[in-house]
mmCIF file of C-alpha atoms and ligand atoms in Angstrom:
data_model
loop_
_atom_site.group_PDB
_atom_site.id
_atom_site.type_symbol
_atom_site.label_atom_id
_atom_site.label_comp_id
_atom_site.label_asym_id
_atom_site.label_seq_id
_atom_site.Cartn_x
_atom_site.Cartn_y
_atom_site.Cartn_z
ATOM 1 C CA MET A 1 -33.762 28.834 -18.626
ATOM 2 C CA ILE A 2 -33.576 25.129 -19.413
ATOM 3 C CA ALA A 3 -37.175 23.972 -19.790
ATOM 4 C CA LEU A 4 -37.605 20.657 -18.036
ATOM 5 C CA ARG A 5 -39.659 18.953 -15.369
ATOM 6 C CA VAL A 6 -38.653 16.629 -12.554
ATOM 7 C CA ALA A 7 -41.137 13.926 -13.462
ATOM 8 C CA GLY A 8 -40.206 11.528 -10.668
ATOM 9 C CA THR A 9 -37.992 11.119 -7.641
ATOM 10 C CA GLY A 10 -36.926 8.009 -5.727
ATOM 11 C CA ARG A 11 -34.682 6.915 -2.893
ATOM 12 C CA PHE A 12 -33.337 3.807 -1.268
ATOM 13 C CA LEU A 13 -31.886 3.481 2.209
ATOM 14 C CA PRO A 14 -30.458 0.214 3.525
ATOM 15 C CA GLU A 15 -32.345 -1.424 6.409
ATOM 16 C CA ARG A 16 -29.507 -1.615 8.902
ATOM 17 C CA GLU A 17 -29.400 1.378 11.208
ATOM 18 C CA ILE A 18 -26.440 2.314 13.375
ATOM 19 C CA THR A 19 -27.009 4.851 16.143
ATOM 20 C CA ASN A 20 -24.454 7.056 17.845
ATOM 21 C CA GLU A 21 -24.842 4.855 20.924
ATOM 22 C CA ASP A 22 -23.949 1.803 18.833
ATOM 23 C CA LEU A 23 -20.766 3.541 17.680
ATOM 24 C CA SER A 24 -19.832 4.622 21.170
ATOM 25 C CA ARG A 25 -19.658 0.951 22.192
ATOM 26 C CA THR A 26 -16.659 0.311 19.911
ATOM 27 C CA LEU A 27 -15.155 3.785 19.508
ATOM 28 C CA ASP A 28 -13.936 6.511 21.832
ATOM 29 C CA THR A 29 -16.906 8.754 21.017
ATOM 30 C CA SER A 30 -20.327 9.641 22.397
ATOM 31 C CA ASP A 31 -23.821 10.474 21.234
ATOM 32 C CA GLU A 32 -23.382 13.915 22.770
ATOM 33 C CA TRP A 33 -20.176 14.652 20.820
ATOM 34 C CA ILE A 34 -21.549 13.475 17.496
ATOM 35 C CA ARG A 35 -24.916 15.188 17.917
ATOM 36 C CA SER A 36 -23.561 18.516 19.095
ATOM 37 C CA ARG A 37 -20.778 18.703 16.476
ATOM 38 C CA THR A 38 -22.689 17.359 13.471
ATOM 39 C CA GLY A 39 -26.433 17.009 14.143
ATOM 40 C CA ILE A 40 -26.227 13.296 13.287
ATOM 41 C CA ARG A 41 -28.131 10.789 15.453
ATOM 42 C CA ARG A 42 -28.127 7.688 13.270
ATOM 43 C CA ARG A 43 -27.222 6.419 9.835
ATOM 44 C CA ARG A 44 -28.078 3.512 7.525
ATOM 45 C CA ILE A 45 -25.284 1.175 6.502
ATOM 46 C CA LEU A 46 -25.317 -1.290 3.623
ATOM 47 C CA ASP A 47 -24.646 -4.883 4.612
ATOM 48 C CA PRO A 48 -21.194 -6.131 3.639
ATOM 49 C CA GLY A 49 -21.480 -8.045 0.393
ATOM 50 C CA ASP A 50 -24.560 -6.181 -0.872
ATOM 51 C CA PRO A 51 -23.724 -4.357 -4.116
ATOM 52 C CA PRO A 52 -24.183 -0.577 -3.779
ATOM 53 C CA ALA A 53 -25.511 -0.471 -7.359
ATOM 54 C CA ASP A 54 -28.633 -2.287 -6.168
ATOM 55 C CA MET A 55 -29.470 0.790 -4.077
ATOM 56 C CA GLY A 56 -29.127 2.996 -7.153
ATOM 57 C CA VAL A 57 -31.282 0.657 -9.230
ATOM 58 C CA ALA A 58 -34.001 0.647 -6.560
ATOM 59 C CA ALA A 59 -33.991 4.458 -6.312
ATOM 60 C CA ALA A 60 -34.049 4.778 -10.107
ATOM 61 C CA ARG A 61 -36.944 2.309 -10.462
ATOM 62 C CA ALA A 62 -38.947 4.265 -7.877
ATOM 63 C CA ALA A 63 -38.262 7.554 -9.709
ATOM 64 C CA LEU A 64 -39.238 6.062 -13.083
ATOM 65 C CA LYS A 65 -42.417 4.588 -11.628
ATOM 66 C CA ARG A 66 -43.451 7.942 -10.199
ATOM 67 C CA ALA A 67 -42.697 9.567 -13.543
ATOM 68 C CA GLY A 68 -44.952 7.004 -15.257
ATOM 69 C CA LEU A 69 -41.997 5.915 -17.392
ATOM 70 C CA THR A 70 -40.130 2.670 -17.964
ATOM 71 C CA PRO A 71 -36.381 2.022 -18.280
ATOM 72 C CA ARG A 72 -36.955 2.003 -22.062
ATOM 73 C CA ASP A 73 -37.746 5.750 -21.844
ATOM 74 C CA VAL A 74 -34.313 6.652 -20.432
ATOM 75 C CA ASP A 75 -32.267 8.513 -23.062
ATOM 76 C CA LEU A 76 -29.374 9.389 -20.757
ATOM 77 C CA LEU A 77 -28.153 7.958 -17.446
ATOM 78 C CA LEU A 78 -25.765 9.888 -15.203
ATOM 79 C CA VAL A 79 -24.511 8.321 -12.000
ATOM 80 C CA ALA A 80 -22.889 10.534 -9.388
ATOM 81 C CA THR A 81 -20.703 8.685 -6.920
ATOM 82 C CA ASN A 82 -17.375 8.978 -5.128
ATOM 83 C CA VAL A 83 -16.743 5.279 -4.874
ATOM 84 C CA PRO A 84 -17.457 3.323 -8.058
ATOM 85 C CA GLU A 85 -18.562 -0.308 -8.199
ATOM 86 C CA GLU A 86 -15.265 -0.948 -9.991
ATOM 87 C CA ILE A 87 -12.503 1.553 -10.815
ATOM 88 C CA ILE A 88 -13.061 0.571 -14.442
ATOM 89 C CA PRO A 89 -15.816 0.857 -15.706
ATOM 90 C CA GLY A 90 -17.287 2.852 -12.805
ATOM 91 C CA SER A 91 -20.887 2.593 -11.602
ATOM 92 C CA ALA A 92 -23.121 3.708 -14.480
ATOM 93 C CA PRO A 93 -22.881 0.410 -16.430
ATOM 94 C CA PHE A 94 -23.961 -1.479 -13.312
ATOM 95 C CA ILE A 95 -27.033 0.719 -12.912
ATOM 96 C CA ALA A 96 -27.796 0.400 -16.633
ATOM 97 C CA GLU A 97 -27.492 -3.371 -16.338
ATOM 98 C CA GLY A 98 -29.713 -3.486 -13.257
ATOM 99 C CA LEU A 99 -32.369 -1.410 -14.991
ATOM 100 C CA GLY A 100 -32.061 -3.480 -18.167
ATOM 101 C CA LEU A 101 -31.300 -0.545 -20.484
ATOM 102 C CA SER A 102 -31.057 -2.839 -23.520
ATOM 103 C CA HIS A 103 -31.719 0.059 -25.935
ATOM 104 C CA GLU A 104 -28.192 1.277 -25.105
ATOM 105 C CA PRO A 105 -28.597 4.926 -24.103
ATOM 106 C CA PRO A 106 -25.405 6.781 -23.128
ATOM 107 C CA PHE A 107 -24.360 6.483 -19.509
ATOM 108 C CA PHE A 108 -21.410 7.706 -17.496
ATOM 109 C CA ASP A 109 -20.261 8.498 -13.985
ATOM 110 C CA VAL A 110 -20.050 12.051 -12.691
ATOM 111 C CA LYS A 111 -17.187 12.445 -10.261
ATOM 112 C CA ALA A 112 -17.417 15.773 -8.476
ATOM 113 C CA GLY A 113 -17.188 14.703 -4.841
ATOM 114 C CA CYS A 114 -20.353 15.159 -2.820
ATOM 115 C CA ALA A 115 -21.405 17.810 -5.370
ATOM 116 C CA GLY A 116 -21.733 15.085 -8.029
ATOM 117 C CA PHE A 117 -25.525 15.012 -8.016
ATOM 118 C CA VAL A 118 -25.799 18.798 -8.449
ATOM 119 C CA PHE A 119 -23.245 18.641 -11.282
ATOM 120 C CA GLY A 120 -25.183 15.700 -12.768
ATOM 121 C CA VAL A 121 -28.487 17.596 -12.848
ATOM 122 C CA ALA A 122 -26.762 20.574 -14.500
ATOM 123 C CA ILE A 123 -25.031 18.377 -17.096
ATOM 124 C CA ALA A 124 -28.223 16.454 -17.832
ATOM 125 C CA GLY A 125 -30.120 19.736 -18.252
ATOM 126 C CA ALA A 126 -27.489 21.063 -20.655
ATOM 127 C CA LEU A 127 -27.544 17.876 -22.740
ATOM 128 C CA MET A 128 -31.337 17.975 -22.844
ATOM 129 C CA GLU A 129 -31.301 21.647 -23.837
ATOM 130 C CA SER A 130 -28.816 20.965 -26.631
ATOM 131 C CA GLY A 131 -31.000 18.206 -28.035
ATOM 132 C CA LEU A 132 -28.431 15.497 -27.283
ATOM 133 C CA ALA A 133 -30.760 13.828 -24.783
ATOM 134 C CA GLY A 134 -34.485 13.486 -24.211
ATOM 135 C CA ASN A 135 -35.387 12.036 -20.827
ATOM 136 C CA ALA A 136 -32.532 11.877 -18.334
ATOM 137 C CA LEU A 137 -32.109 9.762 -15.238
ATOM 138 C CA VAL A 138 -29.684 11.161 -12.660
ATOM 139 C CA VAL A 139 -28.729 8.880 -9.779
ATOM 140 C CA GLY A 140 -26.673 9.707 -6.695
ATOM 141 C CA ILE A 141 -25.344 6.610 -4.966
ATOM 142 C CA GLU A 142 -22.918 6.206 -2.125
ATOM 143 C CA ALA A 143 -21.561 3.462 0.079
ATOM 144 C CA LEU A 144 -18.745 5.278 1.826
ATOM 145 C CA SER A 145 -19.088 2.797 4.695
ATOM 146 C CA ARG A 146 -16.847 0.584 2.549
ATOM 147 C CA PHE A 147 -14.105 3.234 2.499
ATOM 148 C CA VAL A 148 -14.085 4.664 5.993
ATOM 149 C CA ASP A 149 -11.816 3.357 8.675
ATOM 150 C CA TRP A 150 -14.227 2.153 11.350
ATOM 151 C CA GLU A 151 -11.469 2.727 13.903
ATOM 152 C CA ASP A 152 -11.147 6.425 12.991
ATOM 153 C CA ARG A 153 -13.665 8.395 15.023
ATOM 154 C CA LYS A 154 -12.902 11.553 13.025
ATOM 155 C CA THR A 155 -14.474 10.168 9.864
ATOM 156 C CA CYS A 156 -16.562 7.044 10.395
ATOM 157 C CA VAL A 157 -19.238 8.716 12.522
ATOM 158 C CA LEU A 158 -20.088 11.155 9.729
ATOM 159 C CA PHE A 159 -21.260 8.998 6.854
ATOM 160 C CA GLY A 160 -24.238 6.867 5.876
ATOM 161 C CA ASP A 161 -25.111 4.832 2.779
ATOM 162 C CA GLY A 162 -27.995 5.341 0.391
ATOM 163 C CA ALA A 163 -29.133 6.335 -3.083
ATOM 164 C CA GLY A 164 -31.519 8.811 -4.664
ATOM 165 C CA ALA A 165 -32.653 9.469 -8.216
ATOM 166 C CA VAL A 166 -34.548 11.932 -10.361
ATOM 167 C CA VAL A 167 -36.092 11.631 -13.800
ATOM 168 C CA LEU A 168 -35.883 14.802 -15.882
ATOM 169 C CA VAL A 169 -38.159 15.251 -18.899
ATOM 170 C CA ARG A 170 -38.486 18.093 -21.396
ATOM 171 C CA ASP A 171 -41.222 20.580 -20.598
ATOM 172 C CA SER A 172 -41.289 23.125 -23.397
ATOM 173 C CA GLY A 173 -43.629 26.068 -23.198
ATOM 174 C CA GLY A 174 -43.981 26.114 -19.428
ATOM 175 C CA GLU A 175 -42.226 27.943 -16.654
ATOM 176 C CA ARG A 176 -40.653 24.898 -15.078
ATOM 177 C CA GLY A 177 -37.012 24.098 -15.415
ATOM 178 C CA ILE A 178 -33.487 25.003 -14.423
ATOM 179 C CA LEU A 179 -33.467 28.747 -13.828
ATOM 180 C CA GLY A 180 -29.827 29.209 -12.890
ATOM 181 C CA VAL A 181 -26.649 27.226 -12.365
ATOM 182 C CA SER A 182 -23.316 27.954 -10.724
ATOM 183 C CA LEU A 183 -20.613 25.263 -10.789
ATOM 184 C CA HIS A 184 -17.054 25.701 -9.553
ATOM 185 C CA GLY A 185 -13.921 23.843 -8.500
ATOM 186 C CA ASP A 186 -11.047 24.948 -6.261
ATOM 187 C CA ALA A 187 -8.094 22.637 -6.817
ATOM 188 C CA THR A 188 -6.077 24.306 -4.043
ATOM 189 C CA LYS A 189 -8.404 22.362 -1.721
ATOM 190 C CA ARG A 190 -7.751 19.035 -3.473
ATOM 191 C CA GLU A 191 -6.203 17.422 -0.414
ATOM 192 C CA LEU A 192 -8.992 18.193 2.042
ATOM 193 C CA LEU A 193 -10.811 14.974 1.233
ATOM 194 C CA ARG A 194 -9.221 12.008 -0.463
ATOM 195 C CA ILE A 195 -8.619 8.308 -0.740
ATOM 196 C CA ALA A 196 -4.925 8.363 -1.538
ATOM 197 C CA ALA A 197 -4.330 4.839 -2.822
ATOM 198 C CA GLY A 198 -5.872 2.618 -5.458
ATOM 199 C CA GLY A 199 -5.531 5.111 -8.306
ATOM 200 C CA VAL A 200 -2.661 5.430 -10.754
ATOM 201 C CA ARG A 201 -0.610 7.724 -8.494
ATOM 202 C CA LEU A 202 -0.468 5.180 -5.738
ATOM 203 C CA PRO A 203 -1.601 1.771 -6.937
ATOM 204 C CA ALA A 204 -2.727 -0.783 -4.385
ATOM 205 C CA SER A 205 0.073 -2.711 -2.710
ATOM 206 C CA PRO A 206 0.539 -4.576 0.565
ATOM 207 C CA GLN A 207 2.131 -1.375 1.888
ATOM 208 C CA THR A 208 -0.839 0.866 0.952
ATOM 209 C CA VAL A 209 -3.152 -1.584 2.686
ATOM 210 C CA ALA A 210 -0.938 -1.752 5.784
ATOM 211 C CA GLU A 211 -0.796 2.062 5.906
ATOM 212 C CA LYS A 212 -4.601 2.327 5.601
ATOM 213 C CA LYS A 213 -4.267 4.433 2.466
ATOM 214 C CA HIS A 214 -7.451 3.017 0.968
ATOM 215 C CA PHE A 215 -9.605 4.731 3.560
ATOM 216 C CA LEU A 216 -11.095 8.197 3.353
ATOM 217 C CA GLU A 217 -8.796 10.897 4.744
ATOM 218 C CA MET A 218 -10.296 14.216 5.688
ATOM 219 C CA LYS A 219 -9.099 17.533 7.054
ATOM 220 C CA GLY A 220 -12.382 18.172 8.835
ATOM 221 C CA ARG A 221 -11.759 21.778 9.867
ATOM 222 C CA GLY A 222 -10.623 22.768 6.360
ATOM 223 C CA VAL A 223 -13.650 21.142 4.772
ATOM 224 C CA TYR A 224 -15.921 22.842 7.259
ATOM 225 C CA GLN A 225 -14.518 26.311 6.593
ATOM 226 C CA SER A 226 -14.554 25.971 2.802
ATOM 227 C CA ALA A 227 -17.980 24.372 2.611
ATOM 228 C CA VAL A 228 -19.859 27.336 3.996
ATOM 229 C CA THR A 229 -18.305 29.976 1.730
ATOM 230 C CA MET A 230 -18.443 27.716 -1.327
ATOM 231 C CA MET A 231 -22.151 26.969 -1.024
ATOM 232 C CA GLU A 232 -22.843 30.616 -0.246
ATOM 233 C CA ARG A 233 -20.959 31.810 -3.324
ATOM 234 C CA ALA A 234 -22.596 29.277 -5.640
ATOM 235 C CA THR A 235 -26.098 29.967 -4.332
ATOM 236 C CA VAL A 236 -25.772 33.743 -4.647
ATOM 237 C CA GLU A 237 -24.340 33.358 -8.155
ATOM 238 C CA ALA A 238 -26.989 30.869 -9.301
ATOM 239 C CA ALA A 239 -29.750 33.167 -8.015
ATOM 240 C CA GLN A 240 -28.222 36.101 -9.892
ATOM 241 C CA ARG A 241 -28.068 34.033 -13.069
ATOM 242 C CA ALA A 242 -31.668 32.967 -12.525
ATOM 243 C CA GLY A 243 -32.666 36.611 -12.156
ATOM 244 C CA ILE A 244 -34.244 35.999 -8.749
ATOM 245 C CA SER A 245 -33.456 37.103 -5.235
ATOM 246 C CA LEU A 246 -32.749 34.644 -2.438
ATOM 247 C CA SER A 247 -36.117 35.457 -0.885
ATOM 248 C CA ASP A 248 -37.815 33.997 -4.001
ATOM 249 C CA ILE A 249 -36.431 30.558 -3.118
ATOM 250 C CA ASP A 250 -39.085 28.394 -1.462
ATOM 251 C CA TRP A 251 -36.808 25.533 -0.402
ATOM 252 C CA LEU A 252 -33.078 25.313 0.100
ATOM 253 C CA LEU A 253 -31.735 21.759 -0.159
ATOM 254 C CA PRO A 254 -28.130 21.851 1.038
ATOM 255 C CA HIS A 255 -25.789 18.873 0.961
ATOM 256 C CA GLN A 256 -26.171 17.173 4.341
ATOM 257 C CA ALA A 257 -22.594 17.097 5.632
ATOM 258 C CA ASN A 258 -22.956 18.720 9.016
ATOM 259 C CA LEU A 259 -25.861 20.581 10.625
ATOM 260 C CA ARG A 260 -23.513 23.316 11.793
ATOM 261 C CA ILE A 261 -22.319 23.872 8.205
ATOM 262 C CA ILE A 262 -25.957 24.154 7.098
ATOM 263 C CA GLU A 263 -26.777 26.584 9.889
ATOM 264 C CA ALA A 264 -23.737 28.744 9.172
ATOM 265 C CA LEU A 265 -24.643 28.811 5.466
ATOM 266 C CA VAL A 266 -28.222 29.810 6.185
ATOM 267 C CA LYS A 267 -27.049 32.561 8.501
ATOM 268 C CA ARG A 268 -24.642 33.977 5.920
ATOM 269 C CA LEU A 269 -27.327 33.878 3.240
ATOM 270 C CA GLY A 270 -29.885 35.449 5.587
ATOM 271 C CA PHE A 271 -32.248 32.667 4.544
ATOM 272 C CA PRO A 272 -35.181 31.586 6.749
ATOM 273 C CA ARG A 273 -34.315 28.375 8.603
ATOM 274 C CA GLU A 274 -37.840 27.005 8.248
ATOM 275 C CA ARG A 275 -37.391 26.831 4.472
ATOM 276 C CA VAL A 276 -34.248 24.708 4.690
ATOM 277 C CA LEU A 277 -34.657 20.946 4.318
ATOM 278 C CA VAL A 278 -32.616 18.786 6.680
ATOM 279 C CA ASN A 279 -32.454 15.025 7.282
ATOM 280 C CA ILE A 280 -28.856 14.615 8.454
ATOM 281 C CA ASP A 281 -30.077 13.566 11.927
ATOM 282 C CA ARG A 282 -31.590 10.373 10.454
ATOM 283 C CA VAL A 283 -29.311 9.475 7.540
ATOM 284 C CA ALA A 284 -25.988 11.285 8.190
ATOM 285 C CA ASN A 285 -23.855 12.366 5.234
ATOM 286 C CA THR A 286 -24.784 10.186 2.257
ATOM 287 C CA SER A 287 -22.516 12.233 -0.029
ATOM 288 C CA THR A 288 -23.786 12.321 -3.643
ATOM 289 C CA ALA A 289 -27.050 10.695 -2.530
ATOM 290 C CA SER A 290 -27.856 13.313 0.099
ATOM 291 C CA ILE A 291 -29.732 15.834 -2.049
ATOM 292 C CA PRO A 292 -31.835 13.361 -4.065
ATOM 293 C CA ILE A 293 -32.784 11.508 -0.857
ATOM 294 C CA LEU A 294 -33.771 14.802 0.778
ATOM 295 C CA LEU A 295 -35.690 15.839 -2.328
ATOM 296 C CA ASP A 296 -37.616 12.578 -2.530
ATOM 297 C CA GLU A 297 -38.574 12.794 1.149
ATOM 298 C CA ALA A 298 -39.875 16.352 0.707
ATOM 299 C CA VAL A 299 -41.800 15.455 -2.444
ATOM 300 C CA ARG A 300 -43.386 12.420 -0.711
ATOM 301 C CA ASP A 301 -44.280 14.611 2.268
ATOM 302 C CA GLY A 302 -46.094 17.026 -0.058
ATOM 303 C CA MET A 303 -43.844 19.940 0.872
ATOM 304 C CA ILE A 304 -42.669 20.666 -2.651
ATOM 305 C CA ARG A 305 -45.426 21.759 -4.986
ATOM 306 C CA GLU A 306 -45.716 22.937 -8.568
ATOM 307 C CA GLY A 307 -44.266 26.409 -9.028
ATOM 308 C CA HIS A 308 -41.960 26.211 -6.013
ATOM 309 C CA ILE A 309 -38.399 27.396 -6.520
ATOM 310 C CA LEU A 310 -35.725 25.063 -5.151
ATOM 311 C CA ALA A 311 -32.006 25.660 -4.657
ATOM 312 C CA LEU A 312 -29.870 22.508 -4.553
ATOM 313 C CA THR A 313 -26.393 23.306 -3.257
ATOM 314 C CA ALA A 314 -23.413 21.107 -2.500
ATOM 315 C CA PHE A 315 -19.654 20.975 -2.037
ATOM 316 C CA GLY A 316 -17.285 18.071 -1.894
ATOM 317 C CA ALA A 317 -13.945 16.527 -2.731
ATOM 318 C CA GLY A 318 -11.954 18.225 -5.411
ATOM 319 C CA ALA A 319 -13.040 20.735 -4.162
ATOM 320 C CA CYS A 320 -16.087 20.844 -6.430
ATOM 321 C CA TYR A 321 -19.092 22.923 -5.500
ATOM 322 C CA GLY A 322 -22.217 24.303 -7.074
ATOM 323 C CA THR A 323 -25.867 25.248 -6.945
ATOM 324 C CA VAL A 324 -28.748 24.500 -9.287
ATOM 325 C CA ILE A 325 -31.941 26.540 -9.026
ATOM 326 C CA LEU A 326 -35.079 24.824 -10.303
ATOM 327 C CA ARG A 327 -38.674 25.853 -10.705
ATOM 328 C CA TRP A 328 -40.750 22.755 -9.816
HETATM 329 O O1 LIG B 1 -19.192 15.920 2.440
HETATM 330 C C1 LIG B 1 -18.042 16.481 3.059
HETATM 331 C C2 LIG B 1 -17.634 15.592 4.181
HETATM 332 N N1 LIG B 1 -16.957 16.164 5.289
HETATM 333 C C3 LIG B 1 -17.430 17.124 6.091
HETATM 334 O O2 LIG B 1 -18.427 17.736 5.878
HETATM 335 C C4 LIG B 1 -16.639 17.436 7.321
HETATM 336 C C5 LIG B 1 -16.714 18.851 7.739
HETATM 337 N N2 LIG B 1 -16.125 19.017 9.027
HETATM 338 C C6 LIG B 1 -16.808 18.767 10.152
HETATM 339 O O3 LIG B 1 -17.969 18.427 10.094
HETATM 340 C C7 LIG B 1 -16.096 18.930 11.467
HETATM 341 O O4 LIG B 1 -14.830 19.457 11.245
HETATM 342 C C8 LIG B 1 -16.017 17.593 12.238
HETATM 343 C C9 LIG B 1 -17.377 17.202 12.748
HETATM 344 C C10 LIG B 1 -15.460 16.505 11.341
HETATM 345 C C11 LIG B 1 -15.086 17.736 13.425
HETATM 346 O O5 LIG B 1 -15.539 18.788 14.268
HETATM 347 P P1 LIG B 1 -14.487 19.853 14.817
HETATM 348 O O6 LIG B 1 -15.242 20.721 15.731
HETATM 349 O O7 LIG B 1 -13.837 20.482 13.625
HETATM 350 O O8 LIG B 1 -13.499 18.968 15.678
HETATM 351 P P2 LIG B 1 -11.918 18.773 15.491
HETATM 352 O O9 LIG B 1 -11.611 17.968 14.262
HETATM 353 O O10 LIG B 1 -11.245 20.086 15.643
HETATM 354 O O11 LIG B 1 -11.613 17.872 16.737
HETATM 355 C C12 LIG B 1 -11.811 18.343 18.075
HETATM 356 C C13 LIG B 1 -11.578 17.200 19.036
HETATM 357 C C14 LIG B 1 -10.297 16.429 18.781
HETATM 358 O O12 LIG B 1 -9.771 16.040 20.015
HETATM 359 P P3 LIG B 1 -8.499 16.779 20.614
HETATM 360 O O13 LIG B 1 -7.394 16.612 19.603
HETATM 361 O O14 LIG B 1 -8.919 18.219 20.776
HETATM 362 O O15 LIG B 1 -8.262 16.069 21.893
HETATM 363 C C15 LIG B 1 -10.748 15.200 18.053
HETATM 364 O O16 LIG B 1 -9.896 14.081 18.233
HETATM 365 O O17 LIG B 1 -12.644 16.253 18.887
HETATM 366 C C16 LIG B 1 -12.070 14.952 18.741
HETATM 367 N N3 LIG B 1 -12.987 14.135 17.938
HETATM 368 C C17 LIG B 1 -13.924 13.362 18.483
HETATM 369 N N4 LIG B 1 -14.282 13.149 19.751
HETATM 370 C C18 LIG B 1 -15.298 12.292 19.989
HETATM 371 C C19 LIG B 1 -13.041 14.026 16.588
HETATM 372 N N5 LIG B 1 -14.016 13.162 16.254
HETATM 373 C C20 LIG B 1 -14.583 12.731 17.404
HETATM 374 C C21 LIG B 1 -15.634 11.848 17.705
HETATM 375 N N6 LIG B 1 -15.953 11.658 18.998
HETATM 376 N N7 LIG B 1 -16.331 11.191 16.742
#
């Protein structure tokens, strides 16, 4: 067990809301199609020109405030995102700048697709356990609205923008902490989700722009099929490593990619639906931000209480997937 406590959680969602009806005015889609295939009803979208890092800073400030800590207390900052503020140096320096981390703690981006936040919590826990870090701030931040083709009904209806954050502090002597972790990657699925251009393999050029290669490409069916078995495998494995059975888990917090994926996962795990947290109807798929947003909502609503066991599970581009089991 890695002894730690989630001392604070925070989230930020942009004001602007786009409903399925709004989308159906400009796209060949409908509220009925989107709702029945994905469970999504609306999503928040960041205004063009607003820096995504500001969402991460706001979520992090809220988490620190609830932890009773200040930016000065952050010994490690991990930022999970798919789409960095800049390709170099990524997003973490922008969050550090926004928070004013003038004491220069280490920071870096975690790039593990939509599973980045789960990977980030596991990495932060390991660094804390090893003594390399004291208090850790893990932020999930996503503005995929900037990288979806708003003319492609197969992708643009699925995503929303937002950020969430947690503050992890050491908690020696107690029972709280990370009980079990399972992290995996399946590179044979690397092409299921990608932005093909803008990296070193295919640098930006007038041709890549003309061919729309800077937008998210997704093989939806393939993602769907892999997601269920990946999250199932990771959750079963993490529970085994934690020495608990699935019925000991009080709350399952799955990555919010598609309600049907969540329902299929729950069915395969034989897990009670009423103990599964879901907000995809209101915020859509916010990628790396989905689990910390969900977590903060449940904490604010008083659903998660001391002693509860939580399973955070996610899959995403790469294909990276994993589960972290925590005792709150
Ligand atoms: O964090 C990971 C992110 N990605 C995901 O989680 C995606 C996982 N995959 C999925 O959620 C589902 O595969 C989708 C929701 C993306 C698609 O559902 P599907 O049941 O797999 O549909 P499909 O891709 O097989 O498409 C069925 C039909 C197609 O029409 P035709 O070719 O049969 O005439 C699509 O063009 O549905 C059409 N379609 C749409 N129709 C109305 C696809 N998107 C839309 C849309 N509105 N927005």
